[in-house]
Coordinates of C-alpha atoms in Angstrom, one line a residue:
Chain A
X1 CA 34.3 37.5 1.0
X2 CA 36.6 38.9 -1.9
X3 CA 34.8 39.7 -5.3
X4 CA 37.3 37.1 -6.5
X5 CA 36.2 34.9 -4.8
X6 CA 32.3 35.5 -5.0
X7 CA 33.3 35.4 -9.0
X8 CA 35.3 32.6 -8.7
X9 CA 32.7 30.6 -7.0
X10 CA 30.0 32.1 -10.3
X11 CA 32.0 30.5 -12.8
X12 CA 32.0 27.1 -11.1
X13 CA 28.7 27.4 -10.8
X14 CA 28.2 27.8 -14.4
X15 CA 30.4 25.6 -15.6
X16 CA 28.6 23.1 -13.7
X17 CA 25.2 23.9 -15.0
X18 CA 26.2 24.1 -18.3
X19 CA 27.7 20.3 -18.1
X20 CA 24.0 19.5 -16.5
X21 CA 22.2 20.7 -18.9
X22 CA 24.4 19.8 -21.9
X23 CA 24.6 15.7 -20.9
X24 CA 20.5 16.4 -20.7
X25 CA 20.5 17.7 -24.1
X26 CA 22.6 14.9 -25.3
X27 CA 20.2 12.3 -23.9
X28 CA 17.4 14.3 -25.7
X29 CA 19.4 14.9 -28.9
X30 CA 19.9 10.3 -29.0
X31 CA 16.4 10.2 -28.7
X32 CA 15.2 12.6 -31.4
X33 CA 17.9 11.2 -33.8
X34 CA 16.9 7.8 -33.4
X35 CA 13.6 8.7 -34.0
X36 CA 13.9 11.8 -36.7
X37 CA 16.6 9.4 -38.8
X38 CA 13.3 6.2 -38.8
X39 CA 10.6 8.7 -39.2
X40 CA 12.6 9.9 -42.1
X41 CA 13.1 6.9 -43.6
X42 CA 10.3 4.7 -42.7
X43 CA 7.2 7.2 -43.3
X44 CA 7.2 6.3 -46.5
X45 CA 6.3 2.5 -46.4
X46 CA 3.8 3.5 -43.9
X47 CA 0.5 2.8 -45.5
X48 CA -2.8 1.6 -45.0
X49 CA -2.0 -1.3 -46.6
X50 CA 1.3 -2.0 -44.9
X51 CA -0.4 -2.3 -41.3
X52 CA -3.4 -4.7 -43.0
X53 CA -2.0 -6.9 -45.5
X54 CA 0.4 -9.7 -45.2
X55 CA 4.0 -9.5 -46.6
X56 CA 3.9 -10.5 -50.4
X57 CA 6.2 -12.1 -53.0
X58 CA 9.2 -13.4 -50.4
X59 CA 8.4 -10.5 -47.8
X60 CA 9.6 -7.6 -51.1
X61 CA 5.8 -6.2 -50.7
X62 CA 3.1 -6.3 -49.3
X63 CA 2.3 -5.2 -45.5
X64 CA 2.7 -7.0 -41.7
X65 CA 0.0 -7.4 -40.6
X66 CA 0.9 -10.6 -39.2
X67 CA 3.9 -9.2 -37.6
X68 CA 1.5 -6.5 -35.7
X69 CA -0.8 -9.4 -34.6
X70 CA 1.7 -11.9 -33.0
X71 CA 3.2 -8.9 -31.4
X72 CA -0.1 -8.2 -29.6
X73 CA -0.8 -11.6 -28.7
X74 CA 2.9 -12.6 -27.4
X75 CA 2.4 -9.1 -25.7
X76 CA -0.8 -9.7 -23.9
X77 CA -0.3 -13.4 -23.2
X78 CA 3.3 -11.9 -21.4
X79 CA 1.6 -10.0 -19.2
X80 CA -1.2 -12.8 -18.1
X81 CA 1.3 -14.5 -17.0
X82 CA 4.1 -12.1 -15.8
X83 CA 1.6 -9.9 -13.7
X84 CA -0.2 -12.4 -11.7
X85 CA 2.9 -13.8 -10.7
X86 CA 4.8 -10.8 -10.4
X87 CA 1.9 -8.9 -8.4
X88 CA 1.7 -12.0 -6.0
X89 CA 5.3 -12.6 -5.3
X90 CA 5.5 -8.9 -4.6
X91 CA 2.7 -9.4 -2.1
X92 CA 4.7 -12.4 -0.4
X93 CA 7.8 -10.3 -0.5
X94 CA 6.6 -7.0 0.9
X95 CA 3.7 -8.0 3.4
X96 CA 4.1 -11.5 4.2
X97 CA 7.8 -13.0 4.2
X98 CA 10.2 -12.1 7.4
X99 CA 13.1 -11.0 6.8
X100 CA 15.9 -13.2 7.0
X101 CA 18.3 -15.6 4.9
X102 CA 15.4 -17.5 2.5
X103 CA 14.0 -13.9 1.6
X104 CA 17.7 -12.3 1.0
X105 CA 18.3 -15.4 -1.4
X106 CA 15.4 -14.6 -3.3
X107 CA 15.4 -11.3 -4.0
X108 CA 19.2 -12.1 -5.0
X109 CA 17.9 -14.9 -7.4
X110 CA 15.3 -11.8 -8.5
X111 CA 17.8 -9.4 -9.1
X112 CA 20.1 -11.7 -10.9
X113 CA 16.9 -12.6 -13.1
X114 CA 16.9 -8.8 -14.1
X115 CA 20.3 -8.9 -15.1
X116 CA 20.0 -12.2 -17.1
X117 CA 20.6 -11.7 -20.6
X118 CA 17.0 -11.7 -22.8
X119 CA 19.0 -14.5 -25.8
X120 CA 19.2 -16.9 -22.0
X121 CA 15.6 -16.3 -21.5
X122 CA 15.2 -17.5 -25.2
X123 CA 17.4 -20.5 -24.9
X124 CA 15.6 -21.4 -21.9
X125 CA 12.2 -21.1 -23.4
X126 CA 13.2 -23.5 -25.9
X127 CA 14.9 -26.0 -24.0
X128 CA 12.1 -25.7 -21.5
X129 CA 8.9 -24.7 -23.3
X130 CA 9.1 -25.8 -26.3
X131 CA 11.1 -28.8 -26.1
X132 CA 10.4 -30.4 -22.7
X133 CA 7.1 -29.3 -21.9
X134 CA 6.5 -30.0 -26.1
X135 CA 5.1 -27.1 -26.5
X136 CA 6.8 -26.5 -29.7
X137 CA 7.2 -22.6 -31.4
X138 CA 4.1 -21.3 -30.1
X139 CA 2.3 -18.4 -29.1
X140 CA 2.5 -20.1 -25.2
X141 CA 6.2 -20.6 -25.2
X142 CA 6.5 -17.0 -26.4
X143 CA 4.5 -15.5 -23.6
X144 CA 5.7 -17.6 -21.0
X145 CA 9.5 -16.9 -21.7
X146 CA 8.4 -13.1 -22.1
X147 CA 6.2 -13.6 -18.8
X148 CA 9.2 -14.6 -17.1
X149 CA 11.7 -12.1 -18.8
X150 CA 9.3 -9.1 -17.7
X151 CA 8.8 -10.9 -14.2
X152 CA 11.9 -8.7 -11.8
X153 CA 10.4 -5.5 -13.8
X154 CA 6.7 -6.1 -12.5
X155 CA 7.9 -7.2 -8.9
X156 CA 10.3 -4.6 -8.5
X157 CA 7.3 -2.1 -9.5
X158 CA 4.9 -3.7 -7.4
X159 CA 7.0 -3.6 -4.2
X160 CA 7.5 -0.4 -4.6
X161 CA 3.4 0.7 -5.0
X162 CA 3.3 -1.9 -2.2
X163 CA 5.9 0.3 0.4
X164 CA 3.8 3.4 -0.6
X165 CA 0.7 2.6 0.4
X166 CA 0.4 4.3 3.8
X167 CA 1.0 1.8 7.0
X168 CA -1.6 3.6 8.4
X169 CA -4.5 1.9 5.9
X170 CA -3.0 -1.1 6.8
X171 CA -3.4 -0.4 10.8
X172 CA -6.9 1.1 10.5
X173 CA -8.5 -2.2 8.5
X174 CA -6.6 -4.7 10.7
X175 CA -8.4 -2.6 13.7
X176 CA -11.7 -3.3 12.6
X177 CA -11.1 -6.6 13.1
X178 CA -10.3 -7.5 9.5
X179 CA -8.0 -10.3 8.7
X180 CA -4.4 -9.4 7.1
X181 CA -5.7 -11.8 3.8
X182 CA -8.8 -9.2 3.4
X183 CA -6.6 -6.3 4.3
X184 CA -4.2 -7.0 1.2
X185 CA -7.1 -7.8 -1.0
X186 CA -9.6 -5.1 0.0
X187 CA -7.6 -1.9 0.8
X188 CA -3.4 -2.3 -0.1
X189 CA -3.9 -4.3 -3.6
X190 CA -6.4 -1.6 -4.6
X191 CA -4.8 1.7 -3.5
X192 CA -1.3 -0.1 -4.9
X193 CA -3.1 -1.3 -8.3
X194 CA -2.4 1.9 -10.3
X195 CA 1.4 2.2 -9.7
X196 CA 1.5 -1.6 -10.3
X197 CA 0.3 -0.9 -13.3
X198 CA 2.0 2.1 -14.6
X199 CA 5.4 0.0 -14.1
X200 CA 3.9 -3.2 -15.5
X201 CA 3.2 -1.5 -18.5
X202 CA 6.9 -0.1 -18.9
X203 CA 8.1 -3.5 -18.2
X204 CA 5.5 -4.5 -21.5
X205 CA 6.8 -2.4 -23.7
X206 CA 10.3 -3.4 -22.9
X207 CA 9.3 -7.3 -23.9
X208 CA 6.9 -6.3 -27.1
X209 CA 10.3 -5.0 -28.6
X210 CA 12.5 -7.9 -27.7
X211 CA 13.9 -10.4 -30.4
X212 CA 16.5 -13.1 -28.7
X213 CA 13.6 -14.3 -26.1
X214 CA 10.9 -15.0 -29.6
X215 CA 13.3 -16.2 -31.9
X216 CA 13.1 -19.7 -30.7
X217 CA 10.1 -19.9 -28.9
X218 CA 7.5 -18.2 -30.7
X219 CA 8.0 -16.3 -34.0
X220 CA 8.0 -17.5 -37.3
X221 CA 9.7 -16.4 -40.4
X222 CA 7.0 -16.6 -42.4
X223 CA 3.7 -16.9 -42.4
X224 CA 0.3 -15.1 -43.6
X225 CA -2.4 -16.9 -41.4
X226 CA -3.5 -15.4 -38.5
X227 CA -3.0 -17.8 -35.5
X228 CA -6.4 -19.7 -34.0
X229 CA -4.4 -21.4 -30.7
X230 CA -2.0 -20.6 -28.8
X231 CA -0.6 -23.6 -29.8
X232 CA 0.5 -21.8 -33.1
X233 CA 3.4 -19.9 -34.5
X234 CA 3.2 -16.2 -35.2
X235 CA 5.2 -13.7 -37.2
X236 CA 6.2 -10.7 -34.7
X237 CA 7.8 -7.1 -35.5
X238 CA 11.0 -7.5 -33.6
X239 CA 12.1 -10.6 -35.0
X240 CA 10.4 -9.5 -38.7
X241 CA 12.2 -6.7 -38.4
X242 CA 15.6 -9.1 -37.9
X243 CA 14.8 -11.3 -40.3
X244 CA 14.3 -8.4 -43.5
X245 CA 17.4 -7.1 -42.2
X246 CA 19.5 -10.0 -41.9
X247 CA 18.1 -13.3 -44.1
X248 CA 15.7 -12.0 -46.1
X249 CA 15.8 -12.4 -50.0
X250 CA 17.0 -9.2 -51.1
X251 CA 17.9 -6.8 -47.8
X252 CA 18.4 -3.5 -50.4
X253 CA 15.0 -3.8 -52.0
X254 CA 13.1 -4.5 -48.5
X255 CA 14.9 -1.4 -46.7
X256 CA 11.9 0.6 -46.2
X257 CA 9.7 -2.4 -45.2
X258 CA 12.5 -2.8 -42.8
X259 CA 12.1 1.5 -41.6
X260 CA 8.6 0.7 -41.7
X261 CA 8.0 -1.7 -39.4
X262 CA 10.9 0.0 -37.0
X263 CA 8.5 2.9 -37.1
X264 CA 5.3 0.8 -36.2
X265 CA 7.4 -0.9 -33.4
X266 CA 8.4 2.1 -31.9
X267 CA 5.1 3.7 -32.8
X268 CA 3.7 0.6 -30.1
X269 CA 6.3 0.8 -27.7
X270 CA 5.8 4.9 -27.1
X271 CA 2.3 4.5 -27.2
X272 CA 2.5 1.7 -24.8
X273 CA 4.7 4.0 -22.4
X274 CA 2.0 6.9 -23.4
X275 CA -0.5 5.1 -21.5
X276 CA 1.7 3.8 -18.5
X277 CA 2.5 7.9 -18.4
X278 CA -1.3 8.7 -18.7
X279 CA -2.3 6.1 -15.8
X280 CA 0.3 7.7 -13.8
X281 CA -1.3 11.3 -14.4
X282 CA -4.6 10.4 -13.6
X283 CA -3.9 8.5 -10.2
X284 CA -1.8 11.8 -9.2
X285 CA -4.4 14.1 -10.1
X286 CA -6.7 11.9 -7.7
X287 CA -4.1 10.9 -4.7
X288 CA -5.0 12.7 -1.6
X289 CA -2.7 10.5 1.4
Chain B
X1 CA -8.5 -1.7 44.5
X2 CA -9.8 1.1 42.8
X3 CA -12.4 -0.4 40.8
X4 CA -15.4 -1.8 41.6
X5 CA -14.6 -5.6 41.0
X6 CA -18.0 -6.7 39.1
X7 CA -18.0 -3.7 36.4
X8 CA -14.3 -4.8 35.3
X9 CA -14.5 -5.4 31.2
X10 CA -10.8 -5.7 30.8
X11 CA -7.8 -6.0 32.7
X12 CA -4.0 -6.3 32.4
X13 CA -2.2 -9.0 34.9
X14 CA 1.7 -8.5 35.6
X15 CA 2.6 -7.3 31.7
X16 CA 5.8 -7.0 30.6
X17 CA 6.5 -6.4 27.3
X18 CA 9.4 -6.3 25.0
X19 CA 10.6 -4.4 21.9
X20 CA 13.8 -6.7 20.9
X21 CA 15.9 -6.6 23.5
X22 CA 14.1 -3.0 25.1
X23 CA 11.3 -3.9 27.9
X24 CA 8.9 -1.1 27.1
X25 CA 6.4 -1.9 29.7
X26 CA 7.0 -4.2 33.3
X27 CA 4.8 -5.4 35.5
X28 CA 1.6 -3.8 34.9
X29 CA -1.2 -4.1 36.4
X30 CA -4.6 -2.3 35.8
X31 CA -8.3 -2.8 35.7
X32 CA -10.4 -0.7 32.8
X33 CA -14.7 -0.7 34.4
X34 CA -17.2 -0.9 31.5
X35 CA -18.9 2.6 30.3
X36 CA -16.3 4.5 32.1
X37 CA -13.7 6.9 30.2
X38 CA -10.2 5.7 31.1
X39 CA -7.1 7.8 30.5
X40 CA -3.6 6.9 30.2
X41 CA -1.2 9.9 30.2
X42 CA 2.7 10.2 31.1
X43 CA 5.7 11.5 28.9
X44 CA 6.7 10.6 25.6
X45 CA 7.9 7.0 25.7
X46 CA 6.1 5.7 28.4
X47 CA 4.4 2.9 27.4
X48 CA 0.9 4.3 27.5
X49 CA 0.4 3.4 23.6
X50 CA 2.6 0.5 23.9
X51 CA -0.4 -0.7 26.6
X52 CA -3.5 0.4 24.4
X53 CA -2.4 -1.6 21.4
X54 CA -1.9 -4.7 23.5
X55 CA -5.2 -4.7 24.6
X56 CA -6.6 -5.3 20.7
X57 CA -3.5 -7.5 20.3
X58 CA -2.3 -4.7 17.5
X59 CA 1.2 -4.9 18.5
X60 CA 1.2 -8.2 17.1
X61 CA 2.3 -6.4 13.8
X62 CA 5.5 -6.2 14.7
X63 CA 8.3 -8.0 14.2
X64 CA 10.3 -8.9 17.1
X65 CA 8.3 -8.5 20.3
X66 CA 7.2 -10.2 23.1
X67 CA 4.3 -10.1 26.0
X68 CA 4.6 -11.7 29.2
X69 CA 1.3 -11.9 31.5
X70 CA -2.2 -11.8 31.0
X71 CA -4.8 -9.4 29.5
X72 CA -8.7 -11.0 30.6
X73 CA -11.1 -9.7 28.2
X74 CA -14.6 -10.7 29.9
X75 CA -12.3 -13.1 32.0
X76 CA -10.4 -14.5 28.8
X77 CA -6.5 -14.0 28.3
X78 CA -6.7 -12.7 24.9
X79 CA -3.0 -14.1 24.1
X80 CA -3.9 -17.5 24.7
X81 CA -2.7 -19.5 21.5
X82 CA -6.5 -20.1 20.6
X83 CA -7.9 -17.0 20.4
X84 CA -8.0 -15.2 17.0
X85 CA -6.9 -11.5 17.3
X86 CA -9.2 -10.9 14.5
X87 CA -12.1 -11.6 16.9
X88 CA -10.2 -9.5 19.5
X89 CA -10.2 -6.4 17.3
X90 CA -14.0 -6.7 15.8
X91 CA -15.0 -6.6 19.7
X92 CA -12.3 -4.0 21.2
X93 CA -12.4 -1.1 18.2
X94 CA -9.5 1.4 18.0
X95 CA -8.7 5.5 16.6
X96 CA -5.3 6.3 15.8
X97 CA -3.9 9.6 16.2
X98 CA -3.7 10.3 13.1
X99 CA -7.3 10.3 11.0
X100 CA -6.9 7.5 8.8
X101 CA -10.3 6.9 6.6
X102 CA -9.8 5.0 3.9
X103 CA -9.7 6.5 0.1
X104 CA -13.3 5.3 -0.6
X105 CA -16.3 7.3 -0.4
X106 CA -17.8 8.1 3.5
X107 CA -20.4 5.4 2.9
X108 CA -18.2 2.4 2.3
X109 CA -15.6 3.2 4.5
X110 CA -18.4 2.9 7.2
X111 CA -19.6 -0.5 5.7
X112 CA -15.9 -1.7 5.4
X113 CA -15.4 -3.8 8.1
X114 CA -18.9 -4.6 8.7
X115 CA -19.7 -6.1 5.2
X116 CA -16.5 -8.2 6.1
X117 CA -17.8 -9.4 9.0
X118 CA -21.2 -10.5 7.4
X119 CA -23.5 -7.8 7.2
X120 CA -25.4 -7.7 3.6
X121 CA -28.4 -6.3 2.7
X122 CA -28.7 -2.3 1.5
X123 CA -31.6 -1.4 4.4
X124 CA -29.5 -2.7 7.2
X125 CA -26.3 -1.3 6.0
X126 CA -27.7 2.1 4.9
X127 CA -29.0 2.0 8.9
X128 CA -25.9 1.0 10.2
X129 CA -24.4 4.0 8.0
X130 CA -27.0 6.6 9.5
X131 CA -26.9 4.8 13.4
X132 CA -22.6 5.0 13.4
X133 CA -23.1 8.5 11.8
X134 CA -25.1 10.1 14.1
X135 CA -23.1 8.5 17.0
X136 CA -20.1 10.1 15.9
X137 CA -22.4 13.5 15.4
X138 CA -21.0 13.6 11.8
X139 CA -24.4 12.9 10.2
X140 CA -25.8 16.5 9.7
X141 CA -22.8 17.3 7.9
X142 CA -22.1 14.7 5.2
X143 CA -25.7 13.3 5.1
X144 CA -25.9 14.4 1.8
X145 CA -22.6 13.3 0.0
X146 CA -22.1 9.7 1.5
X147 CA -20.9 9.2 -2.2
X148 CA -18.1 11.5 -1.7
X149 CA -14.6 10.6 -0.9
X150 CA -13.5 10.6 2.6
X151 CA -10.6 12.3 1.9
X152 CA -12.5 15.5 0.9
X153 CA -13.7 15.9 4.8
X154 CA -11.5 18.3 7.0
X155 CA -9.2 16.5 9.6
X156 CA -12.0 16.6 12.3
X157 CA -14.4 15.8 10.2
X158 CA -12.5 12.6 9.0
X159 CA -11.9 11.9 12.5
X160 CA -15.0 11.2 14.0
X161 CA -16.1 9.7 10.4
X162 CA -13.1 7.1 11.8
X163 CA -14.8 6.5 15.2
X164 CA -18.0 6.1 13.3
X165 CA -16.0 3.6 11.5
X166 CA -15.1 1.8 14.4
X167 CA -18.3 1.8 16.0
X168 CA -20.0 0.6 13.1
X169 CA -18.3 -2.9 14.3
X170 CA -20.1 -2.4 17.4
X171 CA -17.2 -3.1 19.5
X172 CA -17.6 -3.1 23.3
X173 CA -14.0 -1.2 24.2
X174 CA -13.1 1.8 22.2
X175 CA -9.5 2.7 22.1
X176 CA -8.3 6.2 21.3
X177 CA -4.7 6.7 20.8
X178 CA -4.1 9.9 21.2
X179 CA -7.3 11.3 18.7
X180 CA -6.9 15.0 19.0
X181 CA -3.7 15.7 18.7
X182 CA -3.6 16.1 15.1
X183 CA -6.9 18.5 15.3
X184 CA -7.3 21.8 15.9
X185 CA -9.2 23.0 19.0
X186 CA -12.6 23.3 17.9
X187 CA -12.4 20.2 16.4
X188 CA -10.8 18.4 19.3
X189 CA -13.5 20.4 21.6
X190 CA -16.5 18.2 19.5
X191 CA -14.6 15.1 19.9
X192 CA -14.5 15.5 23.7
X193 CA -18.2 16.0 23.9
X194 CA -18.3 13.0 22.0
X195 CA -16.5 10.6 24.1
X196 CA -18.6 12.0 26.9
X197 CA -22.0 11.0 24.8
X198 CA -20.0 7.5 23.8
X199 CA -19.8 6.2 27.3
X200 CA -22.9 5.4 27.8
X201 CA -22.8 3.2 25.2
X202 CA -18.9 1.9 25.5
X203 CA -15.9 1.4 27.4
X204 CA -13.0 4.1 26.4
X205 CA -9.4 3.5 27.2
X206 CA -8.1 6.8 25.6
X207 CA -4.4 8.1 25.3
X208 CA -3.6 11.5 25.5
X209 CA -0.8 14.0 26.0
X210 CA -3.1 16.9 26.9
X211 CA -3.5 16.5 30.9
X212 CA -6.4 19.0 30.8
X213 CA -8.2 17.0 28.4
X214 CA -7.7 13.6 30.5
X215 CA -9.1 15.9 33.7
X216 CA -12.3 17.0 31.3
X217 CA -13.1 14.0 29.5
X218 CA -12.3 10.8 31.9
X219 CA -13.5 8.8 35.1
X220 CA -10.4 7.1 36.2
X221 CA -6.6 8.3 34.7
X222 CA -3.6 6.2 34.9
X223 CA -0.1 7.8 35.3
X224 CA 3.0 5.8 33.7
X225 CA 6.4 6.8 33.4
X226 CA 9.4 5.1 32.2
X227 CA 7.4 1.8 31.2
X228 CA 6.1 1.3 34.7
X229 CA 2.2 2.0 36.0
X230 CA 2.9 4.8 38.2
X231 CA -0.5 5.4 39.7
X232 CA -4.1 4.4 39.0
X233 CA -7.1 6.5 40.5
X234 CA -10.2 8.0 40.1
X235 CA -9.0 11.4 37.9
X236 CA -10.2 13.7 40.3
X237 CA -8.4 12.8 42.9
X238 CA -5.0 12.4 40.3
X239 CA -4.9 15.7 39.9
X240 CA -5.7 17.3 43.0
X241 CA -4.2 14.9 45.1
X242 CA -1.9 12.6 43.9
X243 CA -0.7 9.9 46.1
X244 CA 2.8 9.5 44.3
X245 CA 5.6 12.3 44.1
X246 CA 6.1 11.2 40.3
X247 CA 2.5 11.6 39.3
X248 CA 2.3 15.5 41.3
X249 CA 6.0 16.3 39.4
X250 CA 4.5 15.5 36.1
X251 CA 0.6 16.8 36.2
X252 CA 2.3 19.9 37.8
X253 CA 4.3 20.6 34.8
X254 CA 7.4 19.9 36.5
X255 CA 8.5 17.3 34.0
X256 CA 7.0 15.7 30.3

């Protein structure tokens, strides 16, 4: 080969790592100037007081507490009923169904529920939740429409902990004469739960920050009580965060309540991830198949 | 015949069986006597493991395939439409080729299937522990960290803590597919002075690609090729003198 050639053959070689490197850079460089420009701006209101106290005179002062409580409650009561169902329909899909025409429609209908817009989800909580099943703005509606908004992210993880547990497990329980029910519950669900759960929690942190599927199912404009049923209405970040920025009385004077609570949103939704990440860690550390 | 008829614990009647469209085994035929080592040897592709995982109904797991004929357990066809091949498998235990213990600690994947099958009580399952334990000679060596994961054991060490795991059902057939060939040769040395201690309490039906170890470790040795039940004889005389040109070509070295 020439020396051309051989440097001919160099420069496209660097030319091509220095494209890779510089579209990771970019992704890095969006991610620290989202968060540099609210950290900036939002450290500020961060106080104390501002994660304790409710929002005072019209939502100018005071904290969000409120906000940060319905968040955690519309968060948790989305993944009671988003992982059951998710972790079970996974189990149908990957160790029961047969392939075949019924199982290829369903996992079209999942896909498609993936790809469904979060304001339809919303719609649909309200038409269905809250109007039919009269379950009015609540807490329940909220969690259920999240549920189901965060239901292809859970089965998609679960399958895929599901396929990775070794057939062999499978083979060696089923030899000892243990039924295929016992054999999910006893060894696959257990060596599976982990990565279930790392992607789970991804999925959760996606649906603590969403607004359109809350807006008409669960949040409330306004209010300083703390809810006692699920039954009630709660203030939560995402759509706080909307309503400073869009209706509230004056949008100037609340703009670093409004880069405050952006902050403690994001604050949830990395430290959400952080433990999803630290799960993950732990089980790799321990995995020895 | 080359059994004696009244020490018969299983036997296969005319079985055909079918991967899809691909008949992977036709027409065999073969009787397996109780306390006796059986091997089943012949090329890669055979049928020999196709055969031992009919006989604990295992091929049941996949999708697609089809037996034709009869196996008698203790004079029942185990794929009659009644029987429960969960019942099947807790009598007629199995070791893969690969060591497979489960990621729990030694103790409970010992006490795994039999807890599931009924067995409470700490004394008798600490018992069953030590009993399986010292069957599979592993007891000396992990007495003392029963707590531990099974995965920390070396691959013949988490071998035989598998056939402990099987015996712990206190099956009445053993099958081994295969159960050395992922060890090394001292390892695979113990487990053949294992199955020779294990016969006096089982049946073994064992698979193996190592001809030498079928002429050490086993009674009777069947030959298959191409799906088909070549020959069936006491091992001895399969190896020294073969009645079938086949059987001489391949324990020869001529083919495989």
């Amino acid at each position: 080969m020439t020396t051309t050639a051989i440097r001919y053959r160099y420069i496209k070689q660097t030319v091509f790592f220095g494209l890779v490197r510089l579209s990771a850079f970019i992704l890095a460089l969006a991610l620290g100037g989202i968060l540099a420009y609210i950290i900036v701006h939002g450290i500020s209101a961060l106080s104390w007081e501002f994660v304790t106290q409710p929002p005072r005179e019209a939502m100018t002062k005071g904290g969000i507490m409120p906000a940060i409580v319905g968040t955690f409650y519309l968060t948790v009561g989305a993944i009671a009923v988003g992982l059951p169902l998710g972790i079970v329909s996974a189990v149908y899909l990957t160790e029961y169904a047969r392939q075949g025409p019924v199982i290829r429609v369903i996992r079209i209908g999942i896909n498609c529920l993936a790809g469904v817009p979060s304001v339809v989800f919303g719609l649909f909580g309200l038409g269905f939740f809250v109007v039919m099943l009269k379950f009015g703005s609540s807490i329940l509606a909220g969690s259920l429409t999240l549920g189901f908004l965060i239901l292809p992210t859970i089965i998609g993880a679960s399958e895929e902990a599901l396929k990775s547990v070794p057939q062999t497990f499978r083979e060696a329980s089923l030899a000892l004469g243990v039924s295929k029910w016992q054999t999910i519950l006893r060894i696959v669900l257990p060596t599976a739960l982990p990565g279930i759960l790392t992607g789970s929690i991804l999925g959760l942190g996606r649906a603590a920050g969403e607004t359109a599927p809350i807006m008409f199912t669960a949040a409330a404009f306004f209010t300083a009580k703390l809810p006692t049923s699920v039954f009630d209405e709660v203030m939560a970040l995402p759509y706080h965060i909307y309503v400073l920025a869009t209706a509230g009385t004056n949008i100037e004077e609340t703009r670093p309540l409004q880069y405050g609570t952006v902050l403690v949103l994001i604050l949830l939704v990395l430290g959400i991830d952080l433990v999803a990440i630290l799960i993950r860690a732990t089980i790799r550390r321990r995995k020895k198949w | 015949m080359v059994n004696q008829e009244d020490r018969i614990i299983i036997r296969t009647e005319n079985v055909n069986f079918y991967y899809g469209e691909f008949q992977a085994l036709t027409d065999v035929s073969m009787a397996f006597e109780t306390n006796r080592v059986t091997a089943l040897i012949g090329p890669s592709g055979c049928g020999k493991s196709t055969l031992l995982r009919l006989l604990n109904r295992m091929n049941d797991l996949i999708d697609g395939c089809r037996v034709e004929g009869r196996i008698l357990f203790e004079g029942r066809n185990i794929y009659e439409p009644d029987v429960d091949p969960v019942e099947v498998r807790r009598r007629i235990g199995m070791v893969f080729q690969k060591p497979n213990p489960f990621p729990k600690s030694i103790f409970n994947n010992i006490t795994y299937g039999p807890r599931l099958a009924g067995v409470s009580g700490k004394a008798d399952l600490e018992a069953l522990v030590e009993r399986s334990l010292r069957q599979a000679v592993l007891w000396d060596e992990v007495k003392d960290i029963l707590g531990q994961s099974a995965m920390m054991l070396s691959g013949g060490q988490q071998q035989r803590l598998c056939i402990a795991r099987a015996l712990a059902m206190k099956p009445d057939i053993l099958l081994m597919d295969e159960p050395t060939s992922a060890l090394d040769p001292i390892s695979t040395a113990k487990i053949e002075e294992l199955i020779e201690e294990l016969k006096k309490t089982y049946t073994i039906i064992i698979v193996t690609h190592n001809m030498q170890q079928a002429a050490r470790v086993s009674d009777f040795t069947g030959f298959f090729y191409l799906g088909k039940m070549i020959e069936f004889n006491v091992t001895e005389k399969i190896f020294t003198k073969p009645d079938m040109k086949q059987t001489e070509d391949y324990i020869t070295g001529r083919f495989g």
